[in-house]
mmCIF file of C-alpha atoms in Angstrom:
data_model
loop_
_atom_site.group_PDB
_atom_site.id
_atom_site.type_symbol
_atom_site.label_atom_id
_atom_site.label_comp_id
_atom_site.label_asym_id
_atom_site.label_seq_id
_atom_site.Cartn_x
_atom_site.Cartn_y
_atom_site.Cartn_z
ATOM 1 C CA UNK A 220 118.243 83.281 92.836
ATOM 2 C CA UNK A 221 115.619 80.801 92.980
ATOM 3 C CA UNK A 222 115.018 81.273 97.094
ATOM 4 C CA UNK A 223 114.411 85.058 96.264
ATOM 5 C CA UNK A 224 112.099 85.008 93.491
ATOM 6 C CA UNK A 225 110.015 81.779 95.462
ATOM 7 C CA UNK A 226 110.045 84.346 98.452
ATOM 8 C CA UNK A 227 108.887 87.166 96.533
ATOM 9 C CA UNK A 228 106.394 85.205 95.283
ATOM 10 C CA UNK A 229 105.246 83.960 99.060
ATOM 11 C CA UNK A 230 104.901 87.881 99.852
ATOM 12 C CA UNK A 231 102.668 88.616 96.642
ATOM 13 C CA UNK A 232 100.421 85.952 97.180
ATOM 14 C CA UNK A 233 100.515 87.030 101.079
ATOM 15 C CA UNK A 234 99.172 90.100 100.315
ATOM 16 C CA UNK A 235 96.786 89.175 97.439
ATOM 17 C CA UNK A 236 94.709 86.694 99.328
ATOM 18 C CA UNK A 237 94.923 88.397 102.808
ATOM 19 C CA UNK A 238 91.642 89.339 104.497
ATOM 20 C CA UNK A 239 90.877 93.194 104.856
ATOM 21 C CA UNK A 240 92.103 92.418 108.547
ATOM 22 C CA UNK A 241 95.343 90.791 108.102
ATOM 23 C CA UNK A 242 95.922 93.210 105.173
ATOM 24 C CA UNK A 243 95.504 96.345 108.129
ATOM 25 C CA UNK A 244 97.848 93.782 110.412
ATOM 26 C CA UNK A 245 100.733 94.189 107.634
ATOM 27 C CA UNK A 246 100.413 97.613 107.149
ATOM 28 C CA UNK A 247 100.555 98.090 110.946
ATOM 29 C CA UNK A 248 103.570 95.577 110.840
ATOM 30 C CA UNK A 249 105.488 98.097 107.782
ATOM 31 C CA UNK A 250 104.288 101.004 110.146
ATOM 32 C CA UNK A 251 106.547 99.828 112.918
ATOM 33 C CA UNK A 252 109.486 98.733 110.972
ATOM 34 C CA UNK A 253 109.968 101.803 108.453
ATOM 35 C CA UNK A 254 109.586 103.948 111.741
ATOM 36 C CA UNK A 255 112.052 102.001 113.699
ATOM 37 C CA UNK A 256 114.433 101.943 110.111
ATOM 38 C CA UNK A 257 113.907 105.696 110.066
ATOM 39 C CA UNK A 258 114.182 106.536 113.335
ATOM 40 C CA UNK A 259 117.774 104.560 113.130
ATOM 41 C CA UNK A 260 118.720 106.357 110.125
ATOM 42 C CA UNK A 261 117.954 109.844 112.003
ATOM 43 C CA UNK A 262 120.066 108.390 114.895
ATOM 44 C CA UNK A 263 123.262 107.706 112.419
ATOM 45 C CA UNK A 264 122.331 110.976 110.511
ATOM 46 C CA UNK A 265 121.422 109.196 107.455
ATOM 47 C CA UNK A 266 118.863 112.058 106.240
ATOM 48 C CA UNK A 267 117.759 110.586 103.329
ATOM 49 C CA UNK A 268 117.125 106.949 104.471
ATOM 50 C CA UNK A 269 115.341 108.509 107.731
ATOM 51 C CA UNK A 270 112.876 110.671 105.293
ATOM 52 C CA UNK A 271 112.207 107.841 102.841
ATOM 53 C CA UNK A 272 111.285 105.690 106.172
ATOM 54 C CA UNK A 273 108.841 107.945 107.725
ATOM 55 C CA UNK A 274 107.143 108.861 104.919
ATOM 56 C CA UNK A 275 106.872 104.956 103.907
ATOM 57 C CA UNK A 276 104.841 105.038 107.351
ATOM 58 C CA UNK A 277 102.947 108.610 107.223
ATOM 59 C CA UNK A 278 101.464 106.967 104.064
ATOM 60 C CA UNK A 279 100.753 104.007 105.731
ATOM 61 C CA UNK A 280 98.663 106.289 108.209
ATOM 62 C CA UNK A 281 97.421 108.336 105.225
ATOM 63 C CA UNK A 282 96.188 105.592 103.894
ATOM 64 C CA UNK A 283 94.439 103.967 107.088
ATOM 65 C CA UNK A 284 92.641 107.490 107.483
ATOM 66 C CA UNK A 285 91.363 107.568 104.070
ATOM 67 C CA UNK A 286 89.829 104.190 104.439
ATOM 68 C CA UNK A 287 88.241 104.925 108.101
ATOM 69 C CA UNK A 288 84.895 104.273 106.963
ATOM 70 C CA UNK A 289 83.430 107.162 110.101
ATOM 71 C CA UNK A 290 79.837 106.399 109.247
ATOM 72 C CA UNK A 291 80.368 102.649 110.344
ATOM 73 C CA UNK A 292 82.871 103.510 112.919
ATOM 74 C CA UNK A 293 80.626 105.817 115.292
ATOM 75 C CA UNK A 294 82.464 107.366 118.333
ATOM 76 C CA UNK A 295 85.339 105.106 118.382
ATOM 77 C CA UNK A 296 86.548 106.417 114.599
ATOM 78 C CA UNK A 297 86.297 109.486 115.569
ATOM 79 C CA UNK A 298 88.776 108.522 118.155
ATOM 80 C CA UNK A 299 90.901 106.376 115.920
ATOM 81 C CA UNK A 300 90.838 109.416 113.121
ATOM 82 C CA UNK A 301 92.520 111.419 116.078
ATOM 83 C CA UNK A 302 95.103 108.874 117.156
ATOM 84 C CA UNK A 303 96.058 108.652 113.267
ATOM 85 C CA UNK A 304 96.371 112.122 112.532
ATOM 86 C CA UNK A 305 98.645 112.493 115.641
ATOM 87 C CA UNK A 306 100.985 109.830 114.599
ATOM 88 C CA UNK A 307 100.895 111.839 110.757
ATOM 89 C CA UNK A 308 101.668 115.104 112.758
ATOM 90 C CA UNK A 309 104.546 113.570 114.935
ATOM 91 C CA UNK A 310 106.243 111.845 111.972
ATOM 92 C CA UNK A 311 106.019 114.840 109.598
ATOM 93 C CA UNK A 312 107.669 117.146 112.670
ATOM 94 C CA UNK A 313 110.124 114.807 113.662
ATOM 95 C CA UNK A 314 111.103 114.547 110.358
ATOM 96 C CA UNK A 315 111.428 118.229 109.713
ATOM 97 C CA UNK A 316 113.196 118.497 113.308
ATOM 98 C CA UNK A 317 115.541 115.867 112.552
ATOM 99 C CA UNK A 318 114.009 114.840 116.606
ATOM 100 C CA UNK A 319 114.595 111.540 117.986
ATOM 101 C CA UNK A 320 113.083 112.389 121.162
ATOM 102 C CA UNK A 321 109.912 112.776 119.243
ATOM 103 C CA UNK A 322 109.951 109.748 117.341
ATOM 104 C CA UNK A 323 110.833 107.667 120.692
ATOM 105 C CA UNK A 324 107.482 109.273 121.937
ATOM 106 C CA UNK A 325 105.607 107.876 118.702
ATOM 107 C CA UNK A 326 106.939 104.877 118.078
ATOM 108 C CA UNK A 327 105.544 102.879 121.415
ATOM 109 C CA UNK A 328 101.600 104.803 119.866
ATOM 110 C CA UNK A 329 101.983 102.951 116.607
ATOM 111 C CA UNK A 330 102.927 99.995 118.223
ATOM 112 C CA UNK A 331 100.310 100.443 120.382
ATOM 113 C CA UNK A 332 97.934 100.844 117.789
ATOM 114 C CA UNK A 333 99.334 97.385 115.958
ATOM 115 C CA UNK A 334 98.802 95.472 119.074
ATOM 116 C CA UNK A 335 95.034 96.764 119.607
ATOM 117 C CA UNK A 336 94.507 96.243 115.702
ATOM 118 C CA UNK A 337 96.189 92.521 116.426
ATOM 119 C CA UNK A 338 94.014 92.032 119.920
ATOM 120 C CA UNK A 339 90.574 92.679 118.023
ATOM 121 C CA UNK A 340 91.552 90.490 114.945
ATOM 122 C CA UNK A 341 91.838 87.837 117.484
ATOM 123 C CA UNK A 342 88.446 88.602 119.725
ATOM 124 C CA UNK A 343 87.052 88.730 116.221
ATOM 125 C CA UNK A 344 88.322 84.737 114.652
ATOM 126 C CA UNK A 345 87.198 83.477 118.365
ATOM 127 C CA UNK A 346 83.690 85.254 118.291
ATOM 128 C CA UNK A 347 83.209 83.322 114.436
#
């Protein structure tokens, strides 16, 4: 009982004094894992575990478009604002479709996204 509540704990004050980078790095991180959980859950026809899963990550995407900040971004966000609403689009379809084939297509772009998300938070702590 104690090991669970210290490790909750650990996670809270993870997220509370996270930088606004490593904050996007573990929502990119729950992006990947509820879409692998859900994408499993489709794959043993566990309907409601597979919906709860992808929307856990849609909202993770909702929420990274909401925050796109496209006056700052320039051309790049625009790009970025594209990329996310794709991933949105594929989720909520494959969802709907019950489609694997279309989550094993989106997948690899989220993770994809995480690693170029990860790759700049690095360029950016050596360029300090």
């Amino acid at each position: 009982m104690y090991a669970k509540n210290a490790y909750n704990q650990y996670k809270q004050n993870s997220v509370n004094f996270a930088s606004k980078d490593q904050l996007l790095l573990m929502l990119l991180d729950g992006a990947v894992k509820f879409a692998k959980i859900g994408r499993q859950a489709l794959a043993d026809k566990n309907y409601p575990k597979c919906n709860e899963n992808l929307k856990k990550t849609q909202n993770i995407f909702y929420e990274l478009i909401v925050t796109l900040d496209l006056t700052q971004a320039g051309e790049w966000g625009a790009s970025l604002l594209s990329v996310y609403k794709f991933i949105v689009d594929s989720l909520v379809n494959a969802n709907i479709k019950k489609d694997l084939s279309l989550l094993d297509k989106t997948i690899p772009i989220i993770e994809e996204v995480k690693d170029t998300w990860n790759e700049a938070y690095k360029a950016s702590i050596k360029a300090r």
